[in-house]
XYZ file of C-alpha atoms in Angstrom:
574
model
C -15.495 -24.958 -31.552
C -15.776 -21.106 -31.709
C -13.011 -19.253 -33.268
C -10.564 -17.140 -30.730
C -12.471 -13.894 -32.234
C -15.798 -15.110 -31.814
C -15.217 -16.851 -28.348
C -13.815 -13.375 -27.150
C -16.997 -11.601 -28.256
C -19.172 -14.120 -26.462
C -19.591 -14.255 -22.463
C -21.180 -16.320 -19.901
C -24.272 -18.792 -20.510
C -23.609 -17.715 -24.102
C -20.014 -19.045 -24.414
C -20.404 -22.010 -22.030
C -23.136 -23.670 -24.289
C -21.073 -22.860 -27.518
C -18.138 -24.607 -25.167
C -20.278 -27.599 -24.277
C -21.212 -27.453 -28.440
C -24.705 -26.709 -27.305
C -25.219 -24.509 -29.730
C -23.304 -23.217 -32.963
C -21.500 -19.786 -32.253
C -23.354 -18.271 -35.243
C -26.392 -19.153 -33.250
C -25.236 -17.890 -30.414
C -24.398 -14.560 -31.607
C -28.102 -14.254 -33.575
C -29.382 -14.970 -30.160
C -27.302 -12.782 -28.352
C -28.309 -9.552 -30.875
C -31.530 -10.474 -30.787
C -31.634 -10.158 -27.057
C -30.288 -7.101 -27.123
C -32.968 -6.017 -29.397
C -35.494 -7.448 -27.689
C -34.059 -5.703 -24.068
C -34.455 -9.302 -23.310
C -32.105 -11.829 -21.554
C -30.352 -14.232 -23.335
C -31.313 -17.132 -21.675
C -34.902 -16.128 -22.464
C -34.129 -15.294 -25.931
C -32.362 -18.791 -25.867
C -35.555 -20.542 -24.020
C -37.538 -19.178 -26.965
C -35.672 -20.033 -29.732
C -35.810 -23.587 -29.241
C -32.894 -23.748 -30.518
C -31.768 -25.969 -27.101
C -33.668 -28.679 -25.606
C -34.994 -27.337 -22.433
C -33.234 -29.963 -19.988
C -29.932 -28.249 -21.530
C -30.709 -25.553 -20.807
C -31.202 -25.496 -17.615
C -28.555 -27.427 -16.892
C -25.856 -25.131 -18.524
C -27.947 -22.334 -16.881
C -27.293 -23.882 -13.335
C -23.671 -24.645 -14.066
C -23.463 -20.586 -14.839
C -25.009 -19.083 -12.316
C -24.429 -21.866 -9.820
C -28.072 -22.686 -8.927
C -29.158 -25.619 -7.858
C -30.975 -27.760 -10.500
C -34.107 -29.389 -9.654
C -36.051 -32.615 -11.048
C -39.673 -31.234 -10.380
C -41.242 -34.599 -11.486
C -39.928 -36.377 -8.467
C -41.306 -33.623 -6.138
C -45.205 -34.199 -3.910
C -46.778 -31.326 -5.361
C -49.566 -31.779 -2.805
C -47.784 -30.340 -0.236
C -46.067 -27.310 -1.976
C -46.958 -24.183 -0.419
C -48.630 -22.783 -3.705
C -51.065 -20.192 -1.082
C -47.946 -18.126 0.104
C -48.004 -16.673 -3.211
C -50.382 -14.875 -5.315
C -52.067 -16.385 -8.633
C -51.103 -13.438 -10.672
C -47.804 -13.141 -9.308
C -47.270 -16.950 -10.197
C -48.746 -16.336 -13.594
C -46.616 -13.381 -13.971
C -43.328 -14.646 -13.593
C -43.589 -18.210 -14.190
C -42.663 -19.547 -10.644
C -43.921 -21.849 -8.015
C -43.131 -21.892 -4.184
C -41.889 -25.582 -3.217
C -41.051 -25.456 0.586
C -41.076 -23.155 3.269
C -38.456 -23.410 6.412
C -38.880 -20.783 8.790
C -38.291 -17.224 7.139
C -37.243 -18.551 4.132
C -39.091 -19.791 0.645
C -37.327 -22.112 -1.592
C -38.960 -20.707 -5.337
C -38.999 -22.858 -8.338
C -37.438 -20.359 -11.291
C -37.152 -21.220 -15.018
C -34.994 -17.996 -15.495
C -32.463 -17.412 -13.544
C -31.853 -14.144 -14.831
C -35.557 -12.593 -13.522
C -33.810 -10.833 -10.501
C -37.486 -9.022 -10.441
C -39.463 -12.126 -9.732
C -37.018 -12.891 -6.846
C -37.815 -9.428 -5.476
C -41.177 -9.094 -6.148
C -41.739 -12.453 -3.956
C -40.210 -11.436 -0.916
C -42.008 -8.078 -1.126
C -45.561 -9.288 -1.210
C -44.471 -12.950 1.486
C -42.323 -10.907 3.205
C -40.099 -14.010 3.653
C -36.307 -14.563 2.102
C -36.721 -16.543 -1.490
C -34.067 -19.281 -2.514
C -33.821 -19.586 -6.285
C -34.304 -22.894 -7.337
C -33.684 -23.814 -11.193
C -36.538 -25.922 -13.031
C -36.808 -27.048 -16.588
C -39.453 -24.251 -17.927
C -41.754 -26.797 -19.695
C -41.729 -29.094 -15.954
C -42.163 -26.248 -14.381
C -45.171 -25.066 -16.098
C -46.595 -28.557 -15.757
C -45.993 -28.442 -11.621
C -47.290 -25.386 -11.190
C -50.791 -26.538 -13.496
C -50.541 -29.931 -11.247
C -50.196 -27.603 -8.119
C -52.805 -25.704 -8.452
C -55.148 -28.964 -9.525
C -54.101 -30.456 -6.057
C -54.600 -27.398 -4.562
C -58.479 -27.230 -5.759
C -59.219 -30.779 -5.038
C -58.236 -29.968 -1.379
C -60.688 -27.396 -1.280
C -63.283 -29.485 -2.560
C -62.578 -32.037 -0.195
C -62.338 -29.861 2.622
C -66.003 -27.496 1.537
C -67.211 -30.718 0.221
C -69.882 -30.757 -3.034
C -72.702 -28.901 -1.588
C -70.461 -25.374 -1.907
C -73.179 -22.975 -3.528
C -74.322 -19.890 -1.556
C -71.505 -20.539 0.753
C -69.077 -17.730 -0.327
C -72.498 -15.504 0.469
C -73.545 -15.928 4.059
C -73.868 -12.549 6.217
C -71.062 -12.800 8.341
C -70.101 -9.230 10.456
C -67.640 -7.732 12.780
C -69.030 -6.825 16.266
C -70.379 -2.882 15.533
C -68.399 -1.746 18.304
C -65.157 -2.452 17.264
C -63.095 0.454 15.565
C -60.110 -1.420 14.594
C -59.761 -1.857 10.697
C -57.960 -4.015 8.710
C -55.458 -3.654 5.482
C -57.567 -4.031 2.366
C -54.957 -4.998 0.267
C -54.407 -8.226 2.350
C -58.410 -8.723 2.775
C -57.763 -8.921 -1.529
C -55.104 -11.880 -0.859
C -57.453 -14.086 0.702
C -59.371 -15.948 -2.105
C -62.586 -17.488 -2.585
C -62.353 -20.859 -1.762
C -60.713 -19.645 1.932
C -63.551 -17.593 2.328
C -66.248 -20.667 1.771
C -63.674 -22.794 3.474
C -64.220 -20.455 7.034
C -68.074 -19.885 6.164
C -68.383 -23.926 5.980
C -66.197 -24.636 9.073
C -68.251 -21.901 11.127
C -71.710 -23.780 9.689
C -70.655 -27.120 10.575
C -69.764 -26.032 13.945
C -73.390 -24.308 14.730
C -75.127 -28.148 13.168
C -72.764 -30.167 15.350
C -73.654 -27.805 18.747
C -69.731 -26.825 19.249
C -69.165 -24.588 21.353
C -65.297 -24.185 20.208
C -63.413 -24.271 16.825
C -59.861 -24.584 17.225
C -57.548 -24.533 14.474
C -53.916 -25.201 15.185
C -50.860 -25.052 12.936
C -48.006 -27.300 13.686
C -44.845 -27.978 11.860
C -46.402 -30.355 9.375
C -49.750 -30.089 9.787
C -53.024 -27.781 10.134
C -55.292 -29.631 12.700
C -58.878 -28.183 13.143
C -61.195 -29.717 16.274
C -64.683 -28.939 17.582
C -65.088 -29.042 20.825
C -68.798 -30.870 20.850
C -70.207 -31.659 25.017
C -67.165 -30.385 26.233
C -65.378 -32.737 24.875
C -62.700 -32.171 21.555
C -62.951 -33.881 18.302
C -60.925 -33.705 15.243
C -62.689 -32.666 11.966
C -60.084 -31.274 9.530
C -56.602 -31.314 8.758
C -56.104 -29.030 5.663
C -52.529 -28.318 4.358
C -50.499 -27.036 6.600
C -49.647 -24.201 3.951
C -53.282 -22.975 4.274
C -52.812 -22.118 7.683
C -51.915 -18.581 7.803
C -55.040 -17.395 4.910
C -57.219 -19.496 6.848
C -55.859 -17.020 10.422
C -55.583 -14.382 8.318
C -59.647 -15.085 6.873
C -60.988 -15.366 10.870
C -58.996 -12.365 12.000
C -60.738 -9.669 9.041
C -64.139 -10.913 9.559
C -63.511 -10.291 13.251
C -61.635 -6.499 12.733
C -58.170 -8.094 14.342
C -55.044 -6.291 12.890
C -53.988 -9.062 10.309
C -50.539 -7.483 10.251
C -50.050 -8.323 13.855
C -49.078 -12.025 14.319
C -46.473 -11.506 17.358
C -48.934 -10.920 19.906
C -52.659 -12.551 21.501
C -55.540 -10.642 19.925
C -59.351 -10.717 20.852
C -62.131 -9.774 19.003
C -65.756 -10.769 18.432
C -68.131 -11.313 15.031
C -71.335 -12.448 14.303
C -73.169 -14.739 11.571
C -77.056 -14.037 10.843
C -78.408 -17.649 9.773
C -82.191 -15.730 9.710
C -84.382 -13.315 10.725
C -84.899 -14.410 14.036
C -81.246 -16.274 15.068
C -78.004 -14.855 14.870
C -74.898 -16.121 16.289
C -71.886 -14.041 18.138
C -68.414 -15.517 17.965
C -65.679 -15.315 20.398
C -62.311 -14.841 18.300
C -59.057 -15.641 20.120
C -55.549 -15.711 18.325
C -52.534 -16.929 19.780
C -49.000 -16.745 18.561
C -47.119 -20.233 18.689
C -43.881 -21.450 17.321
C -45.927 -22.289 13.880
C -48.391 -19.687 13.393
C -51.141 -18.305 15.021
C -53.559 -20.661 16.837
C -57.063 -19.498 16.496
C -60.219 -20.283 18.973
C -63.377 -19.531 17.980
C -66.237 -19.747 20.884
C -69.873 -20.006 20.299
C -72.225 -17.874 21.375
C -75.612 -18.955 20.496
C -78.455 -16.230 22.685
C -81.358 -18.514 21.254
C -79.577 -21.803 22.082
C -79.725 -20.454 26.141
C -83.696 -20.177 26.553
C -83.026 -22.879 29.166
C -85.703 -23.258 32.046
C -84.724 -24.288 35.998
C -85.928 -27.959 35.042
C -83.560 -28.207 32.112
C -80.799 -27.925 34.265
C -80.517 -31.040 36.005
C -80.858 -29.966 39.583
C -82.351 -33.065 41.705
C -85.854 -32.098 43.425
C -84.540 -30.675 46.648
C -81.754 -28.395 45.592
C -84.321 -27.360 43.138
C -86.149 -26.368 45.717
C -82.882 -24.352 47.838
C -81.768 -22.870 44.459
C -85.337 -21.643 43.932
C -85.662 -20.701 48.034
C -82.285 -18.416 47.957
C -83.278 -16.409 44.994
C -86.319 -15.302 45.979
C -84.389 -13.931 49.257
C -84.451 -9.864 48.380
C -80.452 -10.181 49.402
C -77.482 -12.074 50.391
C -75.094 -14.317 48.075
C -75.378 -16.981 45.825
C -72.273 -18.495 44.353
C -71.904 -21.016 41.261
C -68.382 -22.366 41.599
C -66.664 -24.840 39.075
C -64.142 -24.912 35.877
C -64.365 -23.126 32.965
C -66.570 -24.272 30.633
C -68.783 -26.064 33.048
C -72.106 -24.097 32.524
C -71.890 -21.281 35.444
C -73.342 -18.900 33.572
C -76.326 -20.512 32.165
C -77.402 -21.222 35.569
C -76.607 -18.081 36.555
C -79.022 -16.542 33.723
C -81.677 -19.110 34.783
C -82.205 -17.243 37.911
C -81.690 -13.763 36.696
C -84.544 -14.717 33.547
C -86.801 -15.711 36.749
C -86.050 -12.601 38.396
C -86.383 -10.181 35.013
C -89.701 -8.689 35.714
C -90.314 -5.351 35.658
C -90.338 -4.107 38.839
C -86.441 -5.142 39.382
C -83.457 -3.558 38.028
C -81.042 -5.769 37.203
C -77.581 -5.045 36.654
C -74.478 -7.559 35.168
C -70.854 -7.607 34.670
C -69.202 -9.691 32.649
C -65.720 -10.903 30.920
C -67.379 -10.795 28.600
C -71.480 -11.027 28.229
C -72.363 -13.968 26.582
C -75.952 -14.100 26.533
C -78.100 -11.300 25.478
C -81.086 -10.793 27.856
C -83.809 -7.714 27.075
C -84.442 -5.686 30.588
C -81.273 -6.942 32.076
C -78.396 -3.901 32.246
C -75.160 -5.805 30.999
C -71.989 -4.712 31.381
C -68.868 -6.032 29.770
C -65.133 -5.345 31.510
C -62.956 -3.219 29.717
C -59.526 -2.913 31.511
C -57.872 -0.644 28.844
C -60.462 1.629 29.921
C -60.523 0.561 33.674
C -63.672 -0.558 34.028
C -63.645 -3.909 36.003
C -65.235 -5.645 38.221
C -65.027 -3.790 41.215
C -65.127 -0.548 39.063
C -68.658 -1.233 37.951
C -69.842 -2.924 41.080
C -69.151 0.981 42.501
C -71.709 1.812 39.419
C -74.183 -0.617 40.062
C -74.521 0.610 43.966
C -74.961 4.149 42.541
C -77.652 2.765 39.852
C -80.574 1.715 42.442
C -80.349 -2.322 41.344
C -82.274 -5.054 43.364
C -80.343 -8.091 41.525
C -76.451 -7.909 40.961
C -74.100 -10.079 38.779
C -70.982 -10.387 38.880
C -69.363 -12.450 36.105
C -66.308 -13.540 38.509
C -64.797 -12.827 41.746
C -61.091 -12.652 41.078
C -59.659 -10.377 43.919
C -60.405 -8.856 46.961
C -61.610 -6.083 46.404
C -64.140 -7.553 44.216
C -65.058 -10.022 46.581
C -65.582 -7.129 49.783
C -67.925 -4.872 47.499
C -69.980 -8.228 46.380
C -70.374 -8.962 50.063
C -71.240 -5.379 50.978
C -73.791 -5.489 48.370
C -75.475 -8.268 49.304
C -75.494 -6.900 52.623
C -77.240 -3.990 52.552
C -80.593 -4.951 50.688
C -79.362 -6.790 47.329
C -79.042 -10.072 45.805
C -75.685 -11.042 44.300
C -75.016 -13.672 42.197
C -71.192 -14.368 41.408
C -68.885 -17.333 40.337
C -65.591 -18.984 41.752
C -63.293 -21.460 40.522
C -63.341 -23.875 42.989
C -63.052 -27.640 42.835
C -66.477 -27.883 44.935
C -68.779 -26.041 47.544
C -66.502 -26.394 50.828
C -63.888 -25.239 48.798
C -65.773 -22.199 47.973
C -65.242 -20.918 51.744
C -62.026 -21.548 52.151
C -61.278 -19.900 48.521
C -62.895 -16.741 50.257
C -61.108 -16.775 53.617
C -57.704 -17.162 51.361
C -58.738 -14.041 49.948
C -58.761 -12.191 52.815
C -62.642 -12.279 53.456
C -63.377 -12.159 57.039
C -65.055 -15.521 58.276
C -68.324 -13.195 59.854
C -69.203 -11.804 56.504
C -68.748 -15.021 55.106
C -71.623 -16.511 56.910
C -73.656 -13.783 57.115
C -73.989 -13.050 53.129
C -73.466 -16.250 51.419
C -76.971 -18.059 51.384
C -75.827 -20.687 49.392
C -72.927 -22.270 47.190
C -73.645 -24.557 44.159
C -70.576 -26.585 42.566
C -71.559 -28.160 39.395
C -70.048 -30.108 36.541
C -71.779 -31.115 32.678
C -71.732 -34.540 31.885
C -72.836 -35.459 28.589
C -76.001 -37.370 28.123
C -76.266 -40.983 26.270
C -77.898 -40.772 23.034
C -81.764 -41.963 23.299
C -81.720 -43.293 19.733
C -78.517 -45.888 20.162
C -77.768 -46.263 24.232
C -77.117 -49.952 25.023
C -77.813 -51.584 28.408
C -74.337 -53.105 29.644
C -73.657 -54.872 32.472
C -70.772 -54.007 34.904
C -69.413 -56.187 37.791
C -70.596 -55.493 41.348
C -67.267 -54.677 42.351
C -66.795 -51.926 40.448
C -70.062 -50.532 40.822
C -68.923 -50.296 44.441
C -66.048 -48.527 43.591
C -67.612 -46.240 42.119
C -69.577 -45.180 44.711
C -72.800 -47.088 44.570
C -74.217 -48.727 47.700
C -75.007 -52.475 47.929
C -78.593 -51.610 47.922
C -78.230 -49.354 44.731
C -76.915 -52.209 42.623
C -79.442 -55.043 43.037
C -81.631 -53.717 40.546
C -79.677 -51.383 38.996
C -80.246 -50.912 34.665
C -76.891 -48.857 33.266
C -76.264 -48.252 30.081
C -73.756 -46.997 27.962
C -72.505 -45.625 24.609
C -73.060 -46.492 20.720
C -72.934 -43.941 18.768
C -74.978 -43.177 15.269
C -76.154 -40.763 13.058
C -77.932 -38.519 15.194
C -75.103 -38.564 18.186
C -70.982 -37.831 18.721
C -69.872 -41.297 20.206
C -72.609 -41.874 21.716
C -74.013 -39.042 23.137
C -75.828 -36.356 22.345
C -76.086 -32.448 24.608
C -75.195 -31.733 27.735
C -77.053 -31.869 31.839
C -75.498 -30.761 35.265
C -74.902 -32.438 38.126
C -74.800 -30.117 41.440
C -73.672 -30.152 44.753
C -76.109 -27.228 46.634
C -74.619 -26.548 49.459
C -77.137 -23.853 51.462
C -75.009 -22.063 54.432
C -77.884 -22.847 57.462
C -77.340 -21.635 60.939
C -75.313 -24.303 62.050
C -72.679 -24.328 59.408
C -72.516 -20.313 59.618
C -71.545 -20.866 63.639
C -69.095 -23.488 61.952
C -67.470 -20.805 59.711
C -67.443 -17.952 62.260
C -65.730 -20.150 64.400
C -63.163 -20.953 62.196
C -62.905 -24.303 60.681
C -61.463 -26.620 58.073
C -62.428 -27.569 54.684
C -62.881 -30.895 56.184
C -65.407 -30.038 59.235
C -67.621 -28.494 56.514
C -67.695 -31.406 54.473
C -68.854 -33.698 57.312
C -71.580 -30.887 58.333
C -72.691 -30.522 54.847
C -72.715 -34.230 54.681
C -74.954 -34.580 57.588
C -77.542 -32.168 56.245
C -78.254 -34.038 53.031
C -76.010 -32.264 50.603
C -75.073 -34.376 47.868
C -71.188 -34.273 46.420
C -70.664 -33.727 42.861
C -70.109 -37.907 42.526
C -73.358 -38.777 44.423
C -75.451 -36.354 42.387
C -73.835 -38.120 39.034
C -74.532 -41.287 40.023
C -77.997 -40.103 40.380
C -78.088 -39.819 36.611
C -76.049 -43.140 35.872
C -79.665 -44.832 38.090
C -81.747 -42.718 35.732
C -80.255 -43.947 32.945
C -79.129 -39.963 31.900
C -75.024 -40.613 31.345
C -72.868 -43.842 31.497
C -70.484 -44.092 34.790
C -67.727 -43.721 32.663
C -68.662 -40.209 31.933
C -69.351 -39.526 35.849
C -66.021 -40.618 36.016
C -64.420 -38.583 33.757
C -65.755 -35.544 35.250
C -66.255 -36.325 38.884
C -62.586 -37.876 39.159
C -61.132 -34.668 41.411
């Protein structure tokens, strides 16, 4: 044991491992000079003497400065948050983050003297950091092991095939002033970078129209949305969430500093020449992170004609008679998402010749169309709806757009328009077309300018369509078949089939049609309206004049061998 002199000259980690006869108080006192020669601590002058085996160490270090001690070995290192933390910072002072929980960062240390690490981390994560000691030979091990596991889930995730992918031309929509911090564009590393770039790929090959990526409490869950329909692709560590956010939000000019409230912004990726691809950016904050959607917007994937829509010969042949009408309404009603606006841009491209001026308004325009005067809504700036429908009247047009009627006010100036000497075409959210009216009279639309605008009201639905290269005939009892709407007649010959799946298909199917309930407003039902009815009265009229609901005109394509019933179901069950 140290001598009364020499114990009274040492102090803390010093004298507690000449106490625990760690090391020899002639030792201790080289050390300690040598420290103070060094400007150095003396647990790092200690660590680098070797004079102590490092498990000692650090456990005489803990007992001093009452940290906990930690056993790295028996620690998952796969699921250590290594991303919140700069390389060079964890090359710099020897530490690894082990576990995030809410604001706060539980660090592996070696040296729990290095108050400049501890600050230096919660500068640059902005979170609290709770020291936790580590043996510093373990701990350069975990962190080595960390960052192994960490590269192997990027090569899982990007997959071999990773060259050129760090390289594609992605851009933020031109129009968009809002910058971003470049020191936190620097943070975001490489394989993030051909992480997005692969995720945003994969989604244009599978036809998604939506990427969402989703952080939870223990896990980072990224789905496509493929036919309308979402599908799981990804889960990468949960840690990676906020780079991958923070990736999608600078390649689409969205303050990355800003995670407390919704942002929107909009970017583009050039695959060639000829086809380029706008994106949709959404961010959401939720009690995780920030949610991120990412919609599709492929202009060359819309070059759709009337027949690829799906419309059944006779309301081919209304939807074609009310749009050559030099006024009045038409109205495409139906959910989000259920392809409104293609069909509205399949009339408008067979109305885009030159002797019409054509005007839109959308939230916001999602399909690029030369000699068509598009308009997107900006309420910051108050330009909505109704603002630029006031525009439009001023701007000569023959052909009017409206992306949605929403209020009131839209829905009088629509109705004026098409009264005096234009053709509008708008969208609702209604369930179906008999809906549509009473939607309008809720509104506060009178009943006489109801029927004497609208020409005609279209509800329609997508329904995905069986894959041609693995559908299966199947057989399905007559009972249910009956159920579902057929008639005895319909099911005596009746071939359905259904479902497989392969390589060419998602479960089975493979794109999108419509099904359509055209619902033209003739003479009689416009008496009907005027006169004030119910939602059921024009159902039974509409009935009587031929009009298909959205479950007959499905079934139509179950006959045809198009879809499967179940997927009439799914979308037809109201």
């Amino acid at each position: 044991m140290a001598t009364p002199s020499t114990a009274f000259q040492l102090s803390g980690l010093a004298l507690r491992l000449v106490r625990a006869d760690l090391l020899e108080e002639e030792a201790a006192e080289l050390l300690h000079r040598g420290a103070s020669e060094d400007n150095r601590s003396f647990f790092t002058q200690a660590a680098k003497s070797k004079k102590i085996p490092a498990d000692q160490l650090s456990w005489a270090a803990s007992e001093e400065f009452g940290l906990p001690l930690l056993d790295i070995v028996a620690l998952d290192l796969e699921q250590a948050p290594i991303n919140l933390v700069a390389d060079g910072l964890i090359e710099k002072h020897n530490v690894l983050p082990l576990y995030r929980r809410g604001t706060k960062l539980f660090l592996a240390i070696s040296d729990p003297t290095d108050r400049r690490a501890l600050e230096d981390i919660k500068f640059h994560t902005g979170l609290g950091v709770e020291p936790v000691l580590v043996d510093q030979d373990r701990l350069a091990m975990a962190i080595d092991k960390a960052r192994e596991a960490n590269d192997s889930v990027y090569t899982d995730l990007v997959g071999d095939d990773e060259e050129g992918l760090e390289d594609i031309d992605i851009s933020a929509d031109e129009d968009d002033s809002r910058k971003t911090s470049e020191a936190t564009v620097e943070q975001i590393d490489t394989p993030i970078v051909r992480f997005v770039n692969k995720m945003l790929l994969d989604a244009i090959k599978k036809s998604a129209s939506d990427i969402h990526i989703e952080p939870y409490e223990k896990k980072l869950r990224v789905r496509f949305r493929v036919d309308g329909v979402l599908h799981e692709l990804a889960s990468p560590p949960v840690n990676l969430a906020g780079r991958i956010a923070a990736r999608v939000k600078i390649l689409s000019k969205l303050d990355i500093a800003e995670r407390r409230v919704p942002q929107d912004g909009r970017m583009k990726l050039k695959l060639s020449k000829n086809r380029t691809i706008d994106f949709r950016v959404s961010t959401l904050p939720t009690l995780y992170g920030e949610k991120v959607v990412v919609r599709l917007l492929d202009t060359t994937g819309n070059n759709l004609g009337l027949d690829d829509l799906g419309l059944v010969d006779f309301q081919q042949e209304h939807y074609i008679e009310a749009i050559k009408k030099p006024y009045g309404m038409i109205l495409v009603t139906g959910p989000t998402g259920s392809g409104k606006t293609v069909t509205q841009y399949v009339a408008l491209s067979m109305l885009n010749v030159a002797e019409r001026n054509i005007c839109t308004v959308e939230d916001p325009v999602e399909i690029n169309v030369t000699g068509i005067n598009q308009v997107n809504i900006n309420e910051r700036a108050n330009l909505t709806f109704a603002s630029a429908l006031r525009a439009f009247l001023r701007q000569d047009p023959d052909v009017i757009m409206v992306g949605e009627i929403r209020d009131l006010e839209t829905a009088d100036i629509a109705i004026k328009a098409s009264q005096t000497g234009h053709l509008v075409l708008s969208t609702l959210h209604t369930n179906d077309a008999p809906s549509t009216l009473n939607r309008l009279i809720n509104m506060g639309v009178a009943p006489f300018n109801i029927a004497s605008a609208v020409h005609l009201i279209m509800a329609q639905r997508l329904v995905r369509r069986l894959c041609n290269s693995c559908k299966q005939a199947m057989e399905i009892p007559k009972k249910a078949l009956l159920g579902a709407g057929f008639d005895s007649g319909d099911i005596k010959n009746l071939e359905m089939y259904g479902p497989v799946g392969c390589d060419v298909c998602t479960d089975g199917y493979k794109g999108r049609v419509g099904i359509y309930q055209v619902m033209p407003i003739s003479e009689e039902m416009g008496a009907l309206i005027m006169g004030g009815c119910t939602q059921h009265e024009i159902e039974e009229l509409a009935a009587k004049e031929g009009v298909l609901d959205l479950r007959e005109a499905g079934l139509l394509k179950v006959k045809d061998g198009t879809t499967s019933l179940e997927e009439v179901e799914r979308v037809t069950n109201l």
